[in-house]
Amino acid sequence: GLFVWRLRNTGTQQMPCRFVHLYHVASDRLITFQYSNFLKRMYVTQCNRDLSQRAKPKPDSIVSPFHELQQLDQEKKAVHKISPVSPVHQSWSETLSRNELREAKSAAESSDSVIPVGAESKEDRQWKEMKLRLDDLPGILARLSKIKLTALVVSTTSAGFAMAPVPFELTCFLLASLGTGLASCAANSINQFFEVPFDSNMNRTKNRPLVRGQISPLLAVCFAASCGIPGIALLTLGVNSLTGALGAFNIFLYTCCYTPLKRMSIANTWVGAVVGAIPPIMGWTAATGSLDAGALLLGGILYSWQFPHFNALSWGLREDYSRGGYCMMSVTHPGLCRRVALRHCLALIGLSTVAPVLNITTWTFPVISLPINLYISYLGFRFYRDADRSSSRRLFFCSLWHLPMLLLVMFTCKKSVLEKEDKGDLPGRSHERAMEIRLP
Amino acid sequence: PPAHSHSDWIGPPDKHSNLRPVIFYVPPDESALERRLREARQEAQASNQRFWARHNRAFRQEKEEFIYSRLKAKGLEMRDESGQKATLNAEEMADFYKDFLSKNLKKHLQYNRDWYKRNFRITFLMGQVALVRALRWLRRRKKNVEQ
């Protein structure tokens, strides 16, 4: 399971995350990148033995795309009476439900009886006709394609496009964004198509359209095809073949490698990180047409970022992953989980320092980004040392605002094209372009 | 589901398997292909239900046993003064989760294979049925236009 995955909204423009996985991770934890800006997040805590549930509403949160299951919907708060629990032996298995605030029925492992949470649950408990209603379709498709995660992925692609050392072309930018968005929708739909019984069993993902029978698997596959094929075609024909190839490869990686791998080995996390790293590379190649060191650096930053983000998130979902049969580091190799998260926090510092060396940014970038990189590394270290829920949550939430801020700072420190042109080392663009810039 | 309905009905998640049961509508003029599809879906549903109900039950049971044995080792009772069932925190449960996952990995691999095969087969049959229905509808429309 990737899963699943919740962020606190900082109010700043959030940059996309990677192509999600899920797989829940992540469910998937698939490499899904999704942030949803300004999402309310609800925590649903489930007492192990009690059926009572308490939901704590959280302020706007950003949904992490990494977890595949982020669906952002209207949240409804359900508050339950919580029986007193002995302070000594208190154990909560917490499940973070990202999008919907549905009340929960205690369909969880340890429930013996069900406590209806409210009106929604009653409606949820009814039998529904499996007929597709056209006015519901947009909402259903939005949830199927994980539209918020897709939006985040598209923003990462835009970041890659923006950082490329070439003059900005609007049509190219729009085509690249649209193509990437369509490809992401396709990949997410196929992911959900593959994971129906697993999603039903995990709290984060049990309200997905296929799980609830709102749409048939055939329709889901057709939708995926009708998004993916035009999306890749758009990228190949409208932008360039390299971007199209990367897009197609990413869809393949996400649906055929990451999704099945989630249930087979912990290597899925690394594959997922690659899935997340590819969209900014796609943005870069869309702008420049070639795979430069800069593209790889941007991809590398997103790749490294995935680890503290996902590992911290998965720390709180261990029960669901274990029961659902998802092979995640947090369950099978907890020490490795924390080590890798810390390692990659530190790698972010290194990568930020390499950026000016590759002429992508000025030297102010590593200087300005040092505080936030050091902060996330500090939280990574605390997570490594303490290995508890609070440190994992702190790290996770930090990762939510860390990436957008890092990309923003990177953009403001971008080495201007003119400057580079003066220095005579304009990469990858034709000479006419250079002339265009020169002429006032 | 009401008797006059012509579509399938899906219910609330099952208590044990968390899967939503579907009641399939059997049209009077069901073709052989449609029957194959319906039977495949029913079979998949039954198999999934069996697997997850058993799996979740085993999880619950083993979890209880684990908590009991750990509490015993600590010298504590299952219920404290206020009558609440004692539980362990997430860190202590981590060993159990790791254990349970590795024990069931093989079972999951087998299930995954089955599920993927079934899923593809059902979706393919759905495609065939949809195609046949579309052709039939087109033929009927052509006939209406000609008349």
Coordinates of C-alpha atoms in Angstrom, one line a residue, chain A:
Chain A
G1 CA 0.0 0.0 0.0
L2 CA 1.1 3.2 -0.8
F3 CA -0.4 4.9 0.0
V4 CA -1.6 6.8 1.4
W5 CA -0.7 9.8 2.6
R6 CA -1.5 14.5 4.7
L7 CA -0.1 17.7 4.8
R8 CA -0.6 20.8 6.5
N9 CA -1.1 23.6 4.3
T10 CA 1.4 26.4 4.6
G11 CA -0.5 28.6 2.3
T12 CA 2.4 28.9 -0.1
Q13 CA 2.2 27.7 -3.6
Q14 CA 2.9 24.1 -3.4
M15 CA 4.9 22.4 -6.0
P16 CA 3.9 19.1 -7.3
C17 CA 5.1 16.0 -6.1
R18 CA 5.8 13.2 -8.0
F19 CA 3.9 11.0 -10.1
V20 CA 2.3 8.9 -7.6
H21 CA 2.6 5.7 -7.1
L22 CA 0.6 4.2 -3.6
Y23 CA 0.9 2.5 -3.7
H24 CA -0.5 3.6 -0.9
V25 CA 1.5 2.9 -1.3
A26 CA 1.3 3.5 -0.7
S27 CA -0.7 1.9 -1.2
D28 CA 0.6 2.3 -2.7
R29 CA 3.0 4.1 -2.5
L30 CA 3.3 4.3 -5.8
I31 CA 5.1 7.1 -6.9
T32 CA 2.4 9.5 -6.9
F33 CA 3.0 12.9 -6.4
Q34 CA 0.2 14.8 -5.3
Y35 CA -0.1 17.6 -3.1
S36 CA -3.3 19.2 -2.6
N37 CA -3.1 22.7 -1.6
F38 CA -5.3 23.8 1.0
L39 CA -6.8 20.6 1.9
K40 CA -8.3 19.9 5.1
R41 CA -7.0 16.9 6.6
M42 CA -8.7 14.8 9.1
Y43 CA -7.1 12.4 11.3
V44 CA -9.2 9.5 12.3
T45 CA -8.0 7.8 15.3
Q46 CA -9.2 4.4 16.0
C47 CA -8.8 2.9 19.3
N48 CA -7.6 -0.6 19.1
R49 CA -10.3 -2.1 21.1
D50 CA -13.0 0.5 21.0
L51 CA -15.1 1.2 18.1
S52 CA -15.4 4.8 19.0
Q53 CA -13.7 7.1 16.6
R54 CA -12.5 10.5 17.0
A55 CA -11.7 12.8 14.2
K56 CA -9.5 15.7 14.7
P57 CA -9.9 18.2 12.0
K58 CA -6.7 19.8 10.9
P59 CA -6.1 23.0 9.2
D60 CA -5.6 23.1 5.5
S61 CA -3.3 20.4 4.7
I62 CA -1.4 19.5 1.7
V63 CA -1.9 16.0 0.5
S64 CA 1.1 14.3 -0.3
P65 CA 1.1 12.9 -3.7
F66 CA 3.3 10.3 -2.8
H67 CA 0.6 8.4 -1.4
E68 CA -1.5 7.3 -3.9
L69 CA -4.5 7.5 -2.2
Q70 CA -5.1 10.9 -1.7
Q71 CA -8.4 12.0 -2.6
L72 CA -9.4 15.3 -1.7
D73 CA -13.0 15.7 -1.1
Q74 CA -15.3 17.5 1.2
E75 CA -14.5 16.6 4.7
K76 CA -17.0 16.0 7.2
K77 CA -16.2 15.8 10.8
A78 CA -17.3 13.0 12.9
V79 CA -16.8 13.3 16.5
H80 CA -17.2 10.4 18.8
K81 CA -17.2 9.9 22.3
I82 CA -13.9 8.5 23.3
S83 CA -13.8 6.1 26.1
P84 CA -11.1 6.8 28.6
V85 CA -8.0 4.9 28.0
S86 CA -5.4 3.9 30.5
P87 CA -2.6 6.4 30.1
V88 CA -0.1 3.7 30.5
H89 CA -1.3 1.3 27.9
Q90 CA -2.6 3.5 25.4
S91 CA -2.2 2.6 21.9
W92 CA -3.8 4.2 19.0
S93 CA -3.6 3.0 15.6
E94 CA -4.0 6.1 13.6
T95 CA -5.0 6.3 10.1
L96 CA -4.8 9.4 8.3
S97 CA -7.6 9.9 5.9
R98 CA -6.8 12.4 3.4
N99 CA -9.6 13.3 1.4
E100 CA -12.8 12.4 2.5
L101 CA -13.9 12.7 5.9
R102 CA -16.2 10.0 5.9
E103 CA -17.1 8.6 9.1
A104 CA -15.6 5.5 9.5
K105 CA -17.2 2.5 9.9
S106 CA -15.2 0.4 12.0
A107 CA -14.4 -1.9 9.2
A108 CA -11.1 -2.2 10.6
E109 CA -9.2 -5.1 11.9
S110 CA -10.1 -4.9 15.5
S111 CA -13.7 -4.0 15.4
D112 CA -16.3 -6.3 16.6
S113 CA -19.3 -4.1 16.3
V114 CA -20.0 -1.2 14.2
I115 CA -20.9 2.2 15.5
P116 CA -22.6 4.4 13.0
V117 CA -20.9 7.6 12.8
G118 CA -23.6 9.8 11.4
A119 CA -25.8 10.5 8.5
E120 CA -23.1 9.7 6.0
S121 CA -22.4 6.3 7.4
K122 CA -26.0 5.5 7.2
E123 CA -26.1 6.4 3.6
D124 CA -22.9 4.5 3.1
R125 CA -24.5 1.4 4.6
Q126 CA -27.2 1.3 2.0
W127 CA -27.3 -0.7 -1.1
K128 CA -26.7 1.4 -4.1
E129 CA -27.6 0.8 -7.7
M130 CA -24.6 0.3 -9.9
K131 CA -25.7 2.6 -12.6
L132 CA -23.5 5.3 -13.9
R133 CA -25.1 8.7 -13.6
L134 CA -23.7 11.3 -16.0
D135 CA -23.8 14.2 -13.6
D136 CA -21.7 12.2 -11.1
L137 CA -19.2 11.3 -13.8
P138 CA -16.9 14.4 -13.6
G139 CA -16.5 13.9 -9.8
I140 CA -15.9 10.2 -10.2
L141 CA -13.3 10.7 -12.9
A142 CA -11.6 13.3 -10.9
R143 CA -11.2 10.9 -8.0
L144 CA -10.2 8.1 -10.3
S145 CA -7.5 10.1 -11.8
K146 CA -6.4 11.6 -8.5
I147 CA -6.8 15.0 -9.9
K148 CA -5.1 16.8 -7.1
L149 CA -2.1 14.6 -7.3
T150 CA -2.0 15.1 -11.0
A151 CA -2.1 18.9 -10.4
L152 CA 0.9 18.5 -8.2
V153 CA 2.7 16.4 -10.8
V154 CA 2.0 19.0 -13.4
S155 CA 3.3 21.8 -11.2
T156 CA 6.6 19.8 -10.8
T157 CA 6.8 19.6 -14.5
S158 CA 6.3 23.3 -14.7
A159 CA 9.1 23.8 -12.3
G160 CA 11.3 21.8 -14.5
F161 CA 10.2 23.8 -17.5
A162 CA 10.8 27.1 -15.7
M163 CA 14.3 26.1 -14.5
A164 CA 15.4 25.3 -18.0
P165 CA 17.9 27.9 -19.3
V166 CA 15.9 28.9 -22.3
P167 CA 13.5 31.6 -23.1
F168 CA 10.0 30.9 -22.0
E169 CA 7.6 29.6 -24.7
L170 CA 4.0 29.6 -23.6
T171 CA 2.6 27.1 -26.1
C172 CA 5.3 24.6 -25.4
F173 CA 4.7 25.1 -21.7
L174 CA 1.0 24.5 -22.0
L175 CA 1.3 21.5 -24.2
A176 CA 3.9 19.9 -21.9
S177 CA 1.7 20.6 -18.8
L178 CA -1.5 19.2 -20.5
G179 CA 0.3 16.2 -21.8
T180 CA 1.9 15.4 -18.5
G181 CA -1.5 15.9 -16.8
L182 CA -3.2 13.5 -19.1
A183 CA -0.5 10.9 -18.7
S184 CA -0.7 11.3 -14.9
C185 CA -4.5 10.8 -15.0
A186 CA -4.0 7.6 -17.0
A187 CA -1.4 6.2 -14.7
N188 CA -3.5 6.9 -11.6
S189 CA -6.6 5.3 -13.1
I190 CA -4.7 2.1 -14.0
N191 CA -3.2 2.0 -10.6
Q192 CA -6.7 2.2 -9.0
F193 CA -7.9 -0.4 -11.4
F194 CA -5.2 -2.8 -10.2
E195 CA -5.7 -2.2 -6.6
V196 CA -9.4 -2.6 -5.9
P197 CA -9.5 -5.3 -3.1
F198 CA -6.4 -3.8 -1.4
D199 CA -7.8 -0.3 -1.4
S200 CA -11.0 -1.6 0.1
N201 CA -9.1 -2.8 3.1
M202 CA -7.1 0.3 3.8
N203 CA -8.7 3.2 5.5
R204 CA -7.0 5.8 3.4
T205 CA -8.3 4.4 0.1
K206 CA -11.6 2.7 0.8
N207 CA -13.6 5.5 -0.7
R208 CA -12.3 5.3 -4.2
P209 CA -14.7 5.1 -7.1
L210 CA -13.8 1.5 -8.2
V211 CA -14.0 0.3 -4.6
R212 CA -17.4 1.8 -4.2
G213 CA -18.7 0.5 -7.5
Q214 CA -19.4 3.9 -8.9
I215 CA -17.7 3.1 -12.1
S216 CA -17.0 -0.2 -13.8
P217 CA -13.4 -1.5 -14.4
L218 CA -14.0 -1.4 -18.1
L219 CA -14.8 2.3 -18.0
A220 CA -11.8 3.0 -15.8
V221 CA -9.5 1.3 -18.4
C222 CA -11.2 3.2 -21.2
F223 CA -10.8 6.4 -19.4
A224 CA -7.1 5.7 -18.8
A225 CA -6.6 4.9 -22.4
S226 CA -8.4 8.0 -23.6
C227 CA -6.2 10.1 -21.3
G228 CA -3.0 8.3 -21.8
I229 CA -2.9 8.0 -25.6
P230 CA -3.8 11.6 -26.4
G231 CA -1.5 12.7 -23.6
I232 CA 1.6 10.9 -24.9
A233 CA 0.7 11.8 -28.4
L234 CA 0.5 15.4 -27.4
L235 CA 3.9 15.2 -25.8
T236 CA 5.5 13.4 -28.6
L237 CA 4.0 15.4 -31.5
G238 CA 3.4 18.7 -29.8
V239 CA 6.5 19.0 -27.7
N240 CA 9.2 16.6 -28.6
S241 CA 9.7 12.9 -28.8
L242 CA 12.0 12.7 -25.8
T243 CA 9.4 14.1 -23.5
G244 CA 6.8 11.8 -25.0
A245 CA 9.1 8.8 -24.4
L246 CA 9.7 9.9 -20.8
G247 CA 6.0 10.2 -20.3
A248 CA 5.2 6.8 -21.7
F249 CA 8.1 5.3 -19.7
N250 CA 6.8 6.9 -16.5
I251 CA 3.3 5.5 -17.0
F252 CA 4.8 2.1 -17.6
L253 CA 7.0 2.4 -14.5
Y254 CA 4.2 3.5 -12.3
T255 CA 1.5 1.0 -13.4
C256 CA 3.6 -2.0 -14.3
C257 CA 6.5 -1.8 -12.0
Y258 CA 5.6 0.2 -9.0
T259 CA 2.1 -1.0 -8.4
P260 CA 2.8 -4.8 -8.5
L261 CA 6.2 -4.3 -6.8
K262 CA 4.4 -2.7 -3.8
R263 CA 3.2 -6.1 -2.8
M264 CA 6.4 -7.9 -3.6
S265 CA 9.4 -6.1 -2.3
I266 CA 10.5 -2.9 -0.6
A267 CA 12.3 -1.9 -3.8
N268 CA 9.0 -0.3 -4.8
T269 CA 10.0 2.8 -2.8
W270 CA 13.0 3.4 -5.0
V271 CA 11.0 2.8 -8.2
G272 CA 8.4 5.2 -6.8
A273 CA 11.0 7.8 -6.2
V274 CA 12.1 7.6 -9.8
V275 CA 8.5 7.9 -10.9
G276 CA 8.4 11.1 -8.9
A277 CA 11.6 12.4 -10.3
I278 CA 10.7 12.1 -14.0
P279 CA 8.0 14.9 -14.3
P280 CA 10.4 17.7 -13.7
I281 CA 12.9 16.1 -16.1
M282 CA 10.0 16.0 -18.6
G283 CA 9.4 19.7 -18.0
W284 CA 13.1 20.4 -18.7
T285 CA 13.3 18.3 -21.8
A286 CA 10.1 19.9 -23.1
A287 CA 11.8 23.3 -22.9
T288 CA 15.2 22.4 -24.1
G289 CA 14.7 19.2 -26.1
S290 CA 17.7 17.5 -24.5
L291 CA 18.6 15.7 -21.3
D292 CA 21.1 17.9 -19.6
A293 CA 22.8 17.7 -16.3
G294 CA 20.3 20.3 -15.1
A295 CA 17.4 18.0 -15.8
L296 CA 19.0 15.2 -13.9
L297 CA 19.8 17.5 -11.0
L298 CA 16.2 18.6 -10.7
G299 CA 15.1 15.0 -11.0
G300 CA 17.7 14.1 -8.4
I301 CA 16.3 16.7 -6.0
L302 CA 12.8 15.3 -6.4
Y303 CA 14.1 11.8 -6.1
S304 CA 15.8 12.5 -2.8
W305 CA 12.8 14.4 -1.5
Q306 CA 10.6 11.4 -1.9
F307 CA 12.3 9.4 0.8
P308 CA 11.9 11.6 3.8
H309 CA 8.4 12.4 2.6
F310 CA 7.2 8.8 2.0
N311 CA 9.1 7.1 4.8
A312 CA 7.9 9.5 7.4
L313 CA 4.3 9.1 6.1
S314 CA 4.5 5.3 6.0
W315 CA 5.7 5.2 9.6
G316 CA 2.2 5.8 10.8
L317 CA 0.5 3.4 8.4
R318 CA 2.3 0.3 9.4
E319 CA -0.7 -1.6 10.6
D320 CA -2.7 -1.1 7.4
Y321 CA 0.3 -2.0 5.3
S322 CA 1.0 -5.1 7.3
R323 CA -2.6 -6.3 7.0
G324 CA -2.9 -5.3 3.4
G325 CA 0.2 -7.1 2.4
Y326 CA 2.2 -4.2 1.2
C327 CA 6.0 -4.5 1.5
M328 CA 7.1 -1.2 2.9
M329 CA 10.4 -0.4 4.6
S330 CA 8.6 1.0 7.6
V331 CA 7.1 -2.5 8.3
T332 CA 9.9 -4.9 7.3
H333 CA 13.1 -2.8 7.7
P334 CA 12.3 0.0 10.1
G335 CA 16.0 0.9 10.7
L336 CA 16.6 1.1 7.0
C337 CA 13.5 3.2 6.6
R338 CA 14.8 5.9 8.9
R339 CA 18.4 5.7 7.7
V340 CA 17.3 6.2 4.1
A341 CA 15.2 9.1 5.0
L342 CA 18.0 10.8 6.8
R343 CA 20.5 10.0 4.0
H344 CA 18.3 11.7 1.4
C345 CA 17.7 14.7 3.6
L346 CA 21.5 15.2 3.6
A347 CA 21.6 14.5 -0.1
L348 CA 19.3 17.4 -0.7
I349 CA 21.9 19.7 0.8
G350 CA 24.5 18.3 -1.5
L351 CA 22.3 18.5 -4.6
S352 CA 21.5 22.1 -3.8
T353 CA 25.2 22.9 -3.7
V354 CA 25.7 21.2 -7.1
A355 CA 23.1 23.5 -8.8
P356 CA 25.3 26.5 -9.2
V357 CA 28.2 24.4 -10.4
L358 CA 26.0 23.2 -13.3
N359 CA 25.1 26.8 -14.0
I360 CA 21.5 26.4 -13.3
T361 CA 21.4 28.8 -10.4
T362 CA 23.6 31.4 -8.8
W363 CA 25.6 30.7 -5.7
T364 CA 23.0 32.3 -3.6
F365 CA 20.8 29.3 -4.0
P366 CA 22.8 26.9 -1.8
V367 CA 23.2 29.6 0.7
I368 CA 19.5 30.5 1.0
S369 CA 18.3 27.0 0.8
L370 CA 20.7 25.8 3.5
P371 CA 18.5 26.8 6.4
I372 CA 15.5 24.8 5.1
N373 CA 17.7 21.9 4.1
L374 CA 19.3 21.8 7.4
Y375 CA 16.0 22.0 9.1
I376 CA 14.6 19.0 7.3
S377 CA 17.9 17.1 7.9
Y378 CA 17.5 17.9 11.5
L379 CA 14.0 16.5 11.6
G380 CA 15.3 13.5 9.6
F381 CA 17.9 13.0 12.2
R382 CA 15.3 13.2 15.0
F383 CA 13.2 10.7 13.2
Y384 CA 16.2 8.4 12.8
R385 CA 17.0 8.6 16.5
D386 CA 13.6 8.7 18.1
A387 CA 11.7 6.5 15.6
D388 CA 8.3 7.5 16.9
R389 CA 5.1 8.8 15.6
S390 CA 5.6 12.4 16.5
S391 CA 9.0 12.7 14.9
S392 CA 7.7 11.0 11.7
R393 CA 4.8 13.3 11.5
R394 CA 7.0 16.4 12.0
L395 CA 9.3 15.2 9.2
F396 CA 6.3 14.5 6.9
F397 CA 4.7 17.9 7.4
C398 CA 8.1 19.6 7.0
S399 CA 8.5 17.8 3.6
L400 CA 5.2 19.2 2.5
W401 CA 6.3 22.8 2.6
H402 CA 10.0 22.1 2.1
L403 CA 9.7 21.1 -1.5
P404 CA 7.6 24.0 -2.8
M405 CA 9.8 26.4 -0.9
L406 CA 13.0 24.8 -2.3
L407 CA 11.7 25.0 -5.8
L408 CA 10.6 28.5 -5.4
V409 CA 14.0 29.6 -4.0
M410 CA 15.6 27.7 -6.9
F411 CA 13.5 29.6 -9.4
T412 CA 14.3 33.0 -7.9
C413 CA 18.0 32.1 -8.0
K414 CA 17.9 30.9 -11.5
K415 CA 20.8 32.0 -13.6
S416 CA 19.3 34.3 -16.2
V417 CA 19.5 33.4 -19.8
L418 CA 21.0 36.7 -20.8
E419 CA 23.8 36.3 -18.3
K420 CA 24.6 32.9 -19.6
E421 CA 24.4 34.0 -23.2
D422 CA 26.9 36.8 -22.4
K423 CA 29.2 34.2 -21.0
G424 CA 28.8 32.4 -24.3
D425 CA 27.7 29.1 -22.9
L426 CA 24.0 29.0 -23.7
P427 CA 23.2 25.3 -23.7
G428 CA 21.1 23.5 -26.2
R429 CA 19.4 26.3 -28.0
S430 CA 19.9 27.3 -31.5
H431 CA 21.8 30.4 -32.5
E432 CA 18.7 32.2 -33.8
R433 CA 17.3 32.0 -30.3
A434 CA 20.4 33.6 -29.0
M435 CA 20.1 36.4 -31.5
E436 CA 16.5 36.9 -30.6
I437 CA 17.6 37.6 -27.0
R438 CA 20.3 39.9 -28.0
L439 CA 18.1 42.1 -30.1
P440 CA 16.1 44.5 -27.9

